[in-house]
Coordinates of C-alpha atoms in Angstrom, one line a residue:
Chain A
M1245 CA 0.0 0.1 0.0
A1246 CA 1.4 3.4 -1.0
G1247 CA 0.6 4.9 2.3
D1248 CA 3.0 2.6 4.1
Y1249 CA 6.0 4.4 2.7
M1250 CA 7.5 7.8 3.7
F1251 CA 8.8 8.1 0.2
E1252 CA 8.1 6.1 -3.0
L1253 CA 10.0 6.9 -6.2
K1254 CA 9.0 5.3 -9.4
G1255 CA 11.1 5.5 -12.5
V1256 CA 12.5 8.9 -11.5
S1257 CA 14.9 10.6 -13.9
Y1258 CA 16.4 14.0 -13.6
S1259 CA 18.8 16.1 -15.9
Y1260 CA 20.4 19.4 -15.2
L1261 CA 19.4 22.0 -17.7
N1262 CA 17.6 19.1 -19.5
R1263 CA 21.1 18.0 -20.9
F1264 CA 23.1 16.6 -18.1
P1265 CA 21.6 13.3 -16.7
A1266 CA 21.9 13.1 -13.0
L1267 CA 19.5 10.2 -12.3
E1268 CA 18.2 7.5 -14.6
S1269 CA 15.0 5.8 -13.9
V1270 CA 15.4 5.3 -10.1
D1271 CA 12.9 3.2 -8.1
L1272 CA 13.0 3.5 -4.3
K1273 CA 11.0 3.0 -1.3
I1274 CA 11.7 4.3 2.1
E1275 CA 9.7 3.0 5.1
P1276 CA 9.0 5.2 8.3
G1277 CA 11.8 4.9 10.8
E1278 CA 14.2 3.3 8.3
R1279 CA 17.9 4.5 8.3
T1280 CA 19.2 4.3 4.9
A1281 CA 22.6 5.1 3.4
L1282 CA 22.9 6.2 -0.2
L1283 CA 26.3 5.1 -1.4
G1284 CA 27.9 5.9 -4.7
P1285 CA 30.9 7.4 -6.3
N1286 CA 31.1 11.0 -7.3
G1287 CA 28.5 12.1 -9.8
S1288 CA 26.3 9.1 -9.2
G1289 CA 23.3 11.4 -8.3
K1290 CA 23.2 11.0 -4.5
S1291 CA 22.8 14.8 -3.9
T1292 CA 20.1 15.1 -6.6
L1293 CA 18.1 12.2 -5.1
L1294 CA 18.2 13.9 -1.7
N1295 CA 17.1 17.2 -3.3
I1296 CA 14.2 15.5 -5.0
M1297 CA 13.1 13.9 -1.7
A1298 CA 13.4 17.3 0.0
G1299 CA 10.9 18.7 -2.6
L1300 CA 13.6 21.0 -4.0
Y1301 CA 13.9 19.4 -7.5
F1302 CA 11.2 17.8 -9.4
P1303 CA 12.0 14.9 -11.8
Q1304 CA 11.4 15.3 -15.5
K1305 CA 10.2 11.5 -15.6
G1306 CA 8.7 9.3 -13.0
S1307 CA 6.8 10.0 -9.9
V1308 CA 7.6 10.9 -6.4
S1309 CA 5.1 10.3 -3.4
F1310 CA 5.4 11.4 0.2
M1311 CA 3.2 9.4 2.7
G1312 CA 1.0 8.2 0.1
G1313 CA 0.4 11.5 -1.7
D1314 CA 2.0 13.1 -4.8
L1315 CA 5.1 15.2 -4.1
S1316 CA 5.1 17.8 -6.9
E1317 CA 5.6 21.5 -7.4
N1318 CA 1.9 22.1 -7.6
R1319 CA 1.3 20.3 -4.3
L1320 CA 4.0 22.2 -2.6
A1321 CA 2.4 25.5 -3.7
D1322 CA -0.4 24.8 -1.3
D1323 CA 0.4 26.6 2.0
A1324 CA -0.9 23.9 4.2
F1325 CA 0.8 21.1 2.5
R1326 CA 4.1 23.0 2.2
K1327 CA 4.1 23.7 6.0
F1328 CA 3.3 20.1 6.7
F1329 CA 6.1 18.9 4.4
R1330 CA 8.7 21.3 5.5
S1331 CA 8.1 20.6 9.2
R1332 CA 8.6 16.9 8.7
V1333 CA 11.5 16.8 6.2
G1334 CA 14.7 18.4 7.0
I1335 CA 17.8 18.5 4.7
V1336 CA 21.4 19.2 5.6
F1337 CA 23.5 20.2 2.5
Q1338 CA 27.0 19.1 1.8
N1339 CA 28.2 22.7 1.4
S1340 CA 27.5 24.5 4.6
D1341 CA 28.3 27.8 3.1
A1342 CA 25.1 27.6 1.1
Q1343 CA 23.1 26.6 4.2
L1344 CA 24.2 29.3 6.5
F1345 CA 22.9 32.6 5.2
N1346 CA 21.9 34.6 8.5
S1347 CA 23.9 37.3 10.2
N1348 CA 24.7 35.1 13.4
V1349 CA 24.5 31.6 14.5
E1350 CA 21.4 32.2 16.7
E1351 CA 19.5 33.8 13.8
E1352 CA 20.5 30.7 11.8
I1353 CA 19.0 28.3 14.3
F1354 CA 15.9 30.3 14.8
F1355 CA 15.4 30.8 11.0
G1356 CA 13.5 27.5 10.2
L1357 CA 11.6 27.6 13.4
R1358 CA 10.3 31.1 12.7
Q1359 CA 9.2 30.2 9.1
L1360 CA 7.2 27.3 10.5
D1361 CA 5.5 29.6 13.0
I1362 CA 6.9 27.8 16.0
S1363 CA 6.1 30.0 19.0
K1364 CA 9.0 32.1 20.5
E1365 CA 9.0 30.0 23.8
D1366 CA 9.1 26.6 22.0
A1367 CA 11.7 27.8 19.5
R1368 CA 14.0 29.0 22.4
E1369 CA 13.5 25.6 24.1
R1370 CA 14.2 23.6 20.9
A1371 CA 17.1 25.8 20.0
G1372 CA 18.7 25.6 23.4
K1373 CA 18.4 21.8 23.5
Y1374 CA 20.2 21.2 20.1
V1375 CA 22.7 24.0 20.7
D1376 CA 23.7 22.0 23.8
I1377 CA 23.7 18.7 22.0
M1378 CA 26.0 20.1 19.2
G1379 CA 28.1 22.0 21.7
I1380 CA 27.9 25.3 19.8
G1381 CA 26.6 27.6 22.7
H1382 CA 29.8 29.6 22.6
L1383 CA 29.3 30.4 18.9
K1384 CA 25.8 31.8 19.0
D1385 CA 26.8 35.5 18.5
R1386 CA 29.4 34.8 15.8
H1387 CA 28.8 35.4 12.1
P1388 CA 28.6 32.0 10.4
Q1389 CA 31.2 33.1 7.8
N1390 CA 33.8 33.4 10.5
L1391 CA 33.5 29.6 11.7
S1392 CA 35.7 26.7 10.9
I1393 CA 34.3 24.0 8.5
G1394 CA 33.5 21.7 11.4
E1395 CA 31.7 24.5 13.4
K1396 CA 29.7 25.5 10.2
K1397 CA 28.6 21.9 9.7
R1398 CA 27.6 21.6 13.4
V1399 CA 25.7 24.8 13.1
A1400 CA 24.0 23.5 9.9
I1401 CA 23.0 20.4 11.4
C1402 CA 21.7 22.2 14.5
S1403 CA 19.7 24.6 12.5
V1404 CA 17.8 21.5 10.9
L1405 CA 17.6 19.3 14.0
A1406 CA 16.0 22.2 15.9
M1407 CA 13.0 21.9 13.5
E1408 CA 12.7 18.2 14.7
P1409 CA 11.9 16.8 11.3
D1410 CA 10.6 13.2 11.2
I1411 CA 12.8 12.6 8.2
L1412 CA 16.4 13.8 8.1
L1413 CA 18.2 13.9 4.8
L1414 CA 22.0 14.4 5.2
D1415 CA 24.3 15.0 2.2
E1416 CA 27.8 13.8 3.0
P1417 CA 27.7 15.2 6.5
T1418 CA 31.3 14.1 7.4
S1419 CA 33.0 15.1 4.3
G1420 CA 36.0 17.4 5.0
L1421 CA 35.7 17.1 8.8
D1422 CA 38.5 16.3 11.2
P1423 CA 37.9 13.2 13.3
R1424 CA 36.6 15.0 16.5
S1425 CA 34.1 17.1 14.5
A1426 CA 33.0 13.9 12.5
R1427 CA 32.5 12.0 15.8
C1428 CA 30.4 14.8 17.3
L1429 CA 28.2 14.7 14.2
L1430 CA 27.8 11.0 14.1
D1431 CA 26.9 11.0 17.8
A1432 CA 24.3 13.7 17.2
I1433 CA 22.8 11.8 14.2
S1434 CA 22.8 8.5 16.2
G1435 CA 21.2 10.2 19.0
Y1436 CA 18.5 11.7 16.8
A1437 CA 17.9 8.3 15.2
E1438 CA 17.1 6.7 18.5
K1439 CA 13.8 8.5 18.4
P1440 CA 11.4 7.0 15.7
K1441 CA 12.9 9.1 12.9
T1442 CA 13.6 8.3 9.3
I1443 CA 17.2 9.1 8.2
I1444 CA 18.6 9.1 4.7
I1445 CA 22.3 9.8 4.5
S1446 CA 24.4 10.0 1.4
T1447 CA 28.1 9.2 1.7
Q1448 CA 31.2 7.7 0.2
D1449 CA 32.6 7.2 3.6
M1450 CA 31.8 3.4 4.2
H1451 CA 33.1 3.2 7.7
I1452 CA 30.3 5.5 9.0
I1453 CA 27.5 3.3 7.5
P1454 CA 27.2 0.6 10.2
E1455 CA 26.8 3.3 12.6
V1456 CA 24.1 5.3 10.9
A1457 CA 22.3 3.0 8.6
C1458 CA 20.7 -0.5 8.4
R1459 CA 20.1 -0.4 4.7
V1460 CA 22.3 0.7 1.9
V1461 CA 21.2 1.8 -1.6
V1462 CA 24.1 1.8 -4.0
L1463 CA 23.9 4.4 -6.9
G1464 CA 26.2 3.7 -9.8
E1465 CA 28.0 5.7 -12.3
G1466 CA 25.1 5.1 -14.7
K1467 CA 23.0 7.3 -12.2
N1468 CA 20.7 4.3 -11.4
V1469 CA 20.3 2.0 -8.4
L1470 CA 22.7 -0.9 -8.6
R1471 CA 22.0 -2.6 -5.3
D1472 CA 19.4 -2.2 -2.5
G1473 CA 19.9 -4.3 0.6
L1474 CA 21.0 -4.8 4.3
A1475 CA 24.2 -2.7 5.1
E1476 CA 26.2 -5.6 6.4
Q1477 CA 25.5 -7.7 3.2
V1478 CA 26.2 -4.8 0.8
L1479 CA 29.4 -3.9 2.6
A1480 CA 30.6 -7.4 2.7
D1481 CA 30.4 -7.8 -1.2
R1482 CA 33.9 -6.6 -1.9
A1483 CA 33.9 -7.6 -5.5
F1484 CA 30.8 -5.5 -6.1
L1485 CA 32.1 -2.5 -4.3
E1486 CA 35.5 -2.7 -6.1
E1487 CA 33.7 -3.1 -9.6
H1488 CA 31.6 0.0 -8.9
N1489 CA 34.4 2.3 -7.7
L1490 CA 33.5 2.1 -4.1
M1491 CA 36.6 0.5 -2.9
H1492 CA 40.1 1.5 -3.6
I1493 CA 43.4 -0.3 -3.9
H1494 CA 46.3 1.0 -2.0
A1495 CA 49.5 -0.1 -0.5
H1496 CA 49.9 -1.4 3.1
R1497 CA 52.9 -2.4 5.1
H1498 CA 52.2 -5.5 7.1
K1499 CA 55.0 -6.8 9.4
G1500 CA 57.5 -4.8 7.3
I1501 CA 56.3 -6.2 4.0
C1502 CA 54.6 -3.7 1.6
H1503 CA 51.8 -5.2 -0.5
V1504 CA 48.8 -4.0 -2.4
H1505 CA 45.2 -5.2 -2.2
P1506 CA 41.6 -3.9 -2.4
H1507 CA 40.7 -1.8 0.6
E1508 CA 37.7 -0.1 2.2
H1509 CA 37.4 1.6 5.5
H1510 CA 34.3 0.3 7.2
D1511 CA 34.1 -1.6 10.4
E1512 CA 37.7 -2.8 10.6
P1513 CA 39.3 -3.4 13.8
H1514 CA 42.8 -3.0 12.3
H1515 CA 43.5 -0.7 9.6
G1516 CA 44.7 -2.4 6.5
H1517 CA 43.6 -6.0 7.1
G1518 CA 40.9 -6.3 4.5
T1519 CA 40.9 -9.4 2.3
Chain B
M1146 CA 56.1 37.8 -7.0
G1147 CA 59.6 38.4 -8.6
M1148 CA 59.0 35.9 -11.2
M1149 CA 56.2 37.8 -12.7
G1150 CA 56.4 40.4 -15.6
G1151 CA 55.8 44.1 -15.1
G1152 CA 52.2 43.9 -16.2
N1153 CA 51.6 40.9 -13.8
L1154 CA 53.2 42.7 -10.9
F1155 CA 51.0 45.7 -11.4
I1156 CA 47.9 43.6 -11.5
E1157 CA 48.9 41.5 -8.7
R1158 CA 49.7 44.5 -6.5
S1159 CA 46.4 46.0 -7.5
L1160 CA 44.6 42.7 -6.7
E1161 CA 46.3 42.3 -3.4
A1162 CA 45.6 46.0 -2.4
A1163 CA 41.9 45.5 -3.5
L1164 CA 41.6 42.2 -1.5
A1165 CA 43.2 43.9 1.6
F1166 CA 40.9 46.9 1.4
F1167 CA 37.8 44.8 1.2
K1168 CA 38.9 42.6 4.1
D1169 CA 39.9 45.4 6.3
A1170 CA 37.3 48.0 5.4
I1171 CA 34.1 45.9 5.2
F1172 CA 34.7 42.6 7.0
S1173 CA 37.0 43.4 9.9
D1174 CA 35.6 43.3 13.4
E1175 CA 38.8 44.7 14.8
I1176 CA 37.6 48.3 15.2
S1177 CA 34.0 47.4 16.3
G1178 CA 35.6 45.2 19.1
K1179 CA 37.5 48.0 20.6
K1180 CA 36.5 50.0 23.6
G1181 CA 36.3 53.5 22.1
V1182 CA 33.9 56.4 22.7
L1183 CA 31.4 55.2 20.1
Q1184 CA 31.7 51.5 20.9
R1185 CA 30.7 52.2 24.6
L1186 CA 27.3 53.4 23.4
R1187 CA 24.6 50.9 22.8
P1188 CA 24.4 50.0 19.2
K1189 CA 20.9 51.6 18.8
T1190 CA 22.2 54.9 20.5
R1191 CA 25.3 54.7 18.4
V1192 CA 23.5 54.4 15.1
V1193 CA 20.9 57.0 15.9
S1194 CA 23.4 59.5 17.0
L1195 CA 25.5 59.2 14.0
L1196 CA 22.5 59.3 11.8
M1197 CA 21.4 62.4 13.3
L1198 CA 24.9 64.0 12.7
L1199 CA 24.6 62.8 9.2
L1200 CA 21.2 64.4 8.7
T1201 CA 22.7 67.6 10.2
A1202 CA 25.3 67.5 7.6
C1203 CA 22.8 67.3 5.0
I1204 CA 20.9 70.4 6.1
V1205 CA 23.6 72.7 7.2
G1206 CA 24.0 75.4 4.6
D1207 CA 27.4 77.0 5.9
L1208 CA 30.8 75.8 4.7
Y1209 CA 32.4 76.5 8.1
K1210 CA 29.9 74.7 10.1
L1211 CA 30.3 71.7 7.8
V1212 CA 34.1 71.8 8.2
L1213 CA 33.4 71.9 12.0
L1214 CA 31.1 68.8 11.6
Y1215 CA 33.7 67.0 9.6
A1216 CA 36.5 67.8 12.1
G1217 CA 34.1 66.3 14.6
S1218 CA 33.8 63.1 12.8
V1219 CA 37.6 62.8 12.7
I1220 CA 37.9 63.4 16.3
L1221 CA 35.2 60.9 17.0
A1222 CA 37.0 58.4 14.8
Y1223 CA 40.2 59.1 16.7
F1224 CA 38.6 58.5 20.2
S1225 CA 36.9 55.3 18.8
G1226 CA 40.3 53.7 18.0
V1227 CA 40.1 54.3 14.3
R1228 CA 43.6 55.2 12.7
V1229 CA 43.1 58.8 11.5
G1230 CA 45.2 58.3 8.3
Y1231 CA 43.2 55.1 7.4
F1232 CA 39.9 56.9 8.1
L1233 CA 40.8 59.9 6.0
K1234 CA 41.9 57.6 3.1
R1235 CA 38.7 55.6 3.3
V1236 CA 36.5 58.7 3.2
W1237 CA 38.4 60.6 0.6
F1238 CA 39.2 57.7 -1.7
F1239 CA 35.6 57.8 -3.3
I1240 CA 35.1 61.6 -3.0
P1241 CA 36.9 62.6 -6.1
I1242 CA 35.0 60.1 -8.1
F1243 CA 31.6 60.8 -6.8
A1244 CA 31.6 64.4 -5.7
V1245 CA 34.4 66.4 -7.3
I1246 CA 33.5 65.3 -10.8
I1247 CA 29.8 66.2 -10.1
A1248 CA 30.8 69.4 -8.5
L1249 CA 33.1 70.6 -11.3
P1250 CA 30.4 72.2 -13.4
A1251 CA 29.2 74.1 -10.3
V1252 CA 32.5 75.8 -10.1
F1253 CA 31.8 77.5 -13.4
I1254 CA 28.1 78.0 -12.9
S1255 CA 27.5 78.7 -9.2
G1256 CA 31.1 79.5 -7.9
K1257 CA 33.8 77.8 -6.0
Y1258 CA 32.0 78.3 -2.7
V1259 CA 28.8 76.1 -3.7
A1260 CA 31.3 73.4 -5.2
A1261 CA 33.2 73.4 -2.0
L1262 CA 30.0 73.1 0.0
F1263 CA 28.8 70.2 -2.0
V1264 CA 32.1 68.3 -1.7
M1265 CA 32.3 69.0 2.0
R1266 CA 28.8 67.9 2.5
V1267 CA 29.4 64.6 0.8
A1268 CA 32.7 64.0 2.8
T1269 CA 31.0 64.8 6.1
C1270 CA 28.0 62.4 5.3
V1271 CA 30.5 59.7 4.1
S1272 CA 32.5 60.1 7.2
F1273 CA 29.5 59.5 9.6
A1274 CA 28.3 56.6 7.4
V1275 CA 31.8 55.1 7.5
L1276 CA 31.9 55.6 11.3
V1277 CA 28.6 53.6 11.7
T1278 CA 29.9 50.7 9.8
M1279 CA 33.3 50.7 11.3
T1280 CA 32.3 50.9 15.0
T1281 CA 29.3 48.6 14.8
R1282 CA 29.4 44.8 14.0
H1283 CA 27.3 43.8 11.1
S1284 CA 25.0 41.6 12.9
E1285 CA 24.4 44.4 15.5
L1286 CA 23.8 46.9 12.6
I1287 CA 21.2 44.6 11.0
M1288 CA 19.5 44.0 14.3
T1289 CA 19.4 47.8 15.0
L1290 CA 18.0 48.6 11.6
R1291 CA 15.4 45.9 12.0
S1292 CA 14.3 47.5 15.3
F1293 CA 13.9 50.8 13.4
G1294 CA 11.3 49.1 11.1
V1295 CA 13.5 49.0 8.0
P1296 CA 11.7 46.3 5.6
G1297 CA 12.8 42.8 6.2
V1298 CA 13.4 42.2 2.4
F1299 CA 15.9 45.1 2.4
L1300 CA 17.8 43.8 5.3
E1301 CA 18.0 40.3 3.9
V1302 CA 19.4 41.5 0.7
L1303 CA 21.9 43.7 2.6
D1304 CA 22.9 40.9 4.8
M1305 CA 23.2 38.3 2.1
S1306 CA 25.2 40.8 -0.1
Y1307 CA 27.5 41.3 2.9
R1308 CA 28.0 37.5 3.5
Y1309 CA 28.5 36.5 -0.1
L1310 CA 30.8 39.4 -0.9
F1311 CA 33.0 38.0 1.9
L1312 CA 32.8 34.5 0.4
F1313 CA 33.7 35.6 -3.1
V1314 CA 36.5 37.8 -1.9
K1315 CA 37.9 34.7 -0.3
V1316 CA 37.3 32.6 -3.5
F1317 CA 39.0 35.3 -5.6
E1318 CA 42.0 35.3 -3.2
E1319 CA 42.3 31.5 -3.3
M1320 CA 42.4 31.6 -7.1
H1321 CA 45.0 34.2 -7.0
I1322 CA 47.2 32.2 -4.7
A1323 CA 46.6 29.2 -6.8
L1324 CA 47.8 31.1 -9.9
K1325 CA 50.8 32.3 -8.1
A1326 CA 51.6 28.8 -6.9
R1327 CA 51.7 27.5 -10.5
L1328 CA 53.5 30.5 -12.3
V1329 CA 56.9 29.4 -13.3
S1330 CA 57.7 32.0 -15.9
N1331 CA 57.0 35.5 -16.9
S1332 CA 53.7 36.1 -18.6
G1333 CA 52.7 39.4 -20.2
G1334 CA 50.2 42.0 -19.1
T1335 CA 47.8 40.8 -21.8
H1336 CA 47.7 37.3 -20.5
A1337 CA 47.4 38.6 -16.9
R1338 CA 44.4 40.8 -18.0
G1339 CA 42.9 37.7 -19.8
W1340 CA 43.3 35.8 -16.5
I1341 CA 41.4 38.4 -14.5
G1342 CA 38.6 38.5 -17.1
G1343 CA 38.3 34.8 -17.0
R1344 CA 38.3 34.7 -13.2
I1345 CA 35.5 37.3 -13.1
S1346 CA 33.4 35.3 -15.5
Y1347 CA 34.1 32.2 -13.3
L1348 CA 33.1 34.1 -10.2
F1349 CA 29.9 35.3 -11.8
K1350 CA 28.9 31.6 -12.7
R1351 CA 29.9 30.4 -9.2
S1352 CA 27.8 33.1 -7.6
M1353 CA 24.8 32.2 -9.7
R1354 CA 25.3 28.5 -8.5
M1355 CA 25.6 29.7 -4.9
S1356 CA 22.5 31.8 -5.1
E1357 CA 20.6 28.9 -6.3
A1358 CA 21.9 26.6 -3.5
V1359 CA 21.2 29.3 -0.9
Y1360 CA 17.7 29.7 -2.2
L1361 CA 17.0 26.0 -2.1
A1362 CA 18.5 25.8 1.5
M1363 CA 16.1 28.7 2.5
I1364 CA 13.0 26.9 0.8
A1365 CA 13.9 23.7 2.6
R1366 CA 13.6 25.4 5.9
G1367 CA 10.1 26.8 5.1
Y1368 CA 10.9 30.2 3.5
T1369 CA 8.1 31.4 1.3
G1370 CA 9.1 34.8 0.1
E1371 CA 9.8 36.9 3.2
A1372 CA 11.6 35.7 6.3
K1373 CA 9.4 35.6 9.4
K1374 CA 10.9 37.1 12.5
H1375 CA 9.8 36.6 16.1
G1376 CA 9.2 39.9 18.0
R1377 CA 11.9 40.9 20.4

């Protein structure tokens, strides 16, 4: 039944400027409470897919439904539906510079809450809670442009978490972050996921997948879905990952001997001991 | 730097000076963070006081009174931790372009006194406007203007222009450094000018992409045309 899914995409294709294909005939169903990772090499359409699910891009072919109803530009023009949708679906972009456009961090966090007509008291309470979780209280008067990459990312995530969306879309949240910032973000995402929330995260960083997702959807260089399955099964299929440019080969030194073998970085107790 | 040709050297110095000016004049919080006479005032009081002085400069019809007002702006700048030489340069940099050229016909039609009055009035107004922006943090200025009832759309545009000007100045600086890092031989002035033209076009494309991304980010958080604000 269509209503059982948060999102249902059927034969979705999208091209930029009607010339540059980004997605080709993608079918995807996301159930409520599911934690899904979109895995794929550069240019496989992960960000485009997230933008489509966020109701920001609209496919040229195929259909997208949200909680059983059509997700289209016309439907989002309806005030009541738009408010309903925007309060339930939050997206964190890969480029925090695009996401942070207010004059200080506090304004940034309040922005979404105000647009959704959350009362001042509730907004304060929510903002305070997520500011504490993300550890950015000391930044609230700073201009977002003066923050480090890790701080910008934390502010961007906080500004979306404060809206308490039921569905959280994250585009490469750990890319470019140092280990401590990445850990802070993963802890926040994992903590948020403990509530009955739906999380869809795009990444190329396979070692974070077991922590944040149970299901993996692999997008290929052909901009289509290559595989859809349980995280542990997909990540264990090394031949498949290597074939589709998701594992790399590099040199390791084991007991003083340098040798080369396929390698990925997920869930490994000792670096460099794959295969 | 020494590896570059004369044309390159000139352009590089101009670029560096322009970038330094932008960063120092528009984006620096150094002066607004000092504990000077103006900074001690509440942002609202400071902005209102300086705007009143600016309005006074607009209506005063006597050159000597204007000179006194202008001198007052320089004294205020000094006691607010602004280097006087820098302040004078910032004010007078644009005056020849925007005031003297306009005032030139007045020298022949209405006389030197009227032309001098006009130039002095512009300089005094610019001085007070510069003092507002130098001694007030951008975020405080936006909040103050909002509390005066300045329309939200105007402030949003102002705020974003400020933010993205900063971002693109940084991008341009990075491109400039990347060029320097890869230059191994002299290249002529024509090549350097071509490079600058190319970068301006690239920056324009990048700014278009960024504006699209920012707009999507706003839409994703419920923006529908005018940003809503909670009352303070």
